Amino acid sequence: MKILIRNGHVVTAVDSYTADILVDGSAVVLIGQDLQKISGALDKTVDATGKLVIPGGIDPHTHMDLPFGGTSSSDDFETGTRAAAFGGTTTIIDFAVQYRGQSLNQALDVWFSKAQGKAAIDYGFHMILTDLPDQRLAEIKNLIQQGVSSFKLFMAYPGIFLVDDGIIFKAMTAAAEAGGLICMHAENGVVIDVLVRRALAEGKTAPKYHALTRPTRAEAEGVHRAIAIAEMANSPVYIVHLSCYEALKEVQAARDLGLPAYAETCPQYLFLDYACYEQDGFEGAKYVMTPPLRDKSNQEQLWKGLRGNDLQVLSTDHCPFCFKEQKELGRNDFSKIPNGGPGVEHRMSLIYDGGVVQGRINLNRFVELTSTAAAKIFGLFPKKGTIAVGSDADIVIFDPNREQTISVKTHHMRVDYSAYEGRRVRGVVETVLSRGNIVVENGEFKGKPGYGQFVRRGTVH
Ligand code: URP
Ligand code: ZN
Ligand code: ZN
């Protein structure tokens, strides 16, 4: 397909100008003025006058088809990536899980089979490590060479995902030596476990106790420890789903010392807060995620971190569970509510509205936070994460003036509620190209399951 995108306002992490973009096959081949004069026969022309033309979003934190909390996340790679495309995300990095006794390649094969034939957009994998005896350490390098160059470790969920500090140190050392990156779920899960048991023993079973048993101090301690271990291992570290100011201050302090500490936050921590748990009945279960939603006072601090680059990335941690039958598993015990929430579809519009429209970040930073920074940190750049000659034609035509109301009635995620029900946002994804093919146009899905390809990521430092 040869497609000319005409007269759009092209925004990358560093540029902002009006131009035409010529796409031929899977890549951008030319950027300039009046390209119709020289582009020859075209399959399609898209008029982008008055629209932003931005790099396809990269969401480096999703959980499609994840077995968790006695059930599985309700979006699989087909429904979840279709919803992502509707929202202007053209690449996800999902989390494969290595269970006890499995080799890393056995684990990866399971996630390949979940994604292949289903994903509508490109995808990569991080690997969650749960079982790392010394003889397996070499597999880390092997996986990095296969394009899986980042790993997630958990300081939380004892008995399920938690690994101890010694394992963290060994994994960081092995990953760093081979050019890989450790992503850390940083919360003191051992202390949290005690708090959870105490709360339940006192008959505190409602969803809000999920938040009340996971204090910000537990997260900040985890972040501090993760960075300290990384420093000893001579390794970079990337903190996932950072939710609060106390934890952010730990990242800031490390970065001020020049340490290679990186962190992401997610829209839920910018737009939702602890009050969600105080709703009547069991409604609060919709917001049971880890870390939990925090006091509203954290939000402006997170925005400040995003503006000043102490936070580099905006991911979603998309991990949806239906309210009926899934969240309901914890109706009488908050610790049995599957942890996670939906979000992959509305990241770009929410951040445009809350960030750019509200004057908190500029357009370049919007692109950097939703696409470019993740591409650079996770070894996808410049194939993805920018609009440039030779880069994949992952392009979003975004109407900066149109508004939409987020609702379960109109979203495409396979989940029976929206965490942002009724929220009105300015900024609508209009047309989406994935490797040169139109996958969304005028609110209609034009892609197909299985089109998405696994992306082998490069080393990350
Ligand atoms: O509650 C969450 N965040 N669920 C997904 C798993 C994780 O820890 O990222
Ligand atoms: Zn996590
Ligand atoms: Zn997650």
Short mmCIF file of C-alpha atoms in Angstrom, two decimals, residues 129 137 140-141 144 149-151 168-182 234-236 459-461:
data_model
loop_
_atom_site.label_atom_id
_atom_site.label_comp_id
_atom_site.label_asym_id
_atom_site.label_seq_id
_atom_site.Cartn_x
_atom_site.Cartn_y
_atom_site.Cartn_z
CA LEU A 129 10.99 -14.29 36.47
CA LEU A 137 20.92 -17.33 35.06
CA ILE A 140 18.66 -14.39 30.73
CA LYS A 141 21.33 -13.59 28.16
CA ILE A 144 17.90 -11.00 25.45
CA SER A 149 15.45 -7.70 26.58
CA SER A 150 13.59 -6.84 29.78
CA PHE A 151 12.41 -8.80 32.80
CA ILE A 168 17.00 -9.71 42.46
CA PHE A 169 20.70 -8.94 42.76
CA LYS A 170 21.71 -11.96 40.66
CA ALA A 171 19.09 -11.25 37.98
CA MET A 172 20.08 -7.60 37.76
CA THR A 173 23.74 -8.53 37.42
CA ALA A 174 23.04 -11.09 34.68
CA ALA A 175 20.66 -8.79 32.78
CA ALA A 176 22.97 -5.78 32.98
CA GLU A 177 25.94 -7.79 31.69
CA ALA A 178 23.94 -8.76 28.61
CA GLY A 179 22.36 -5.34 27.94
CA GLY A 180 18.98 -6.14 29.50
CA LEU A 181 16.78 -4.24 31.91
CA ILE A 182 15.00 -5.28 35.10
CA ASN A 234 25.86 -2.01 38.47
CA SER A 235 22.56 -2.25 36.66
CA PRO A 236 19.84 0.10 35.48
CA THR A 459 19.59 -4.41 24.04
CA VAL A 460 18.57 -1.52 26.16
CA HIS A 461 21.80 0.10 27.29
#
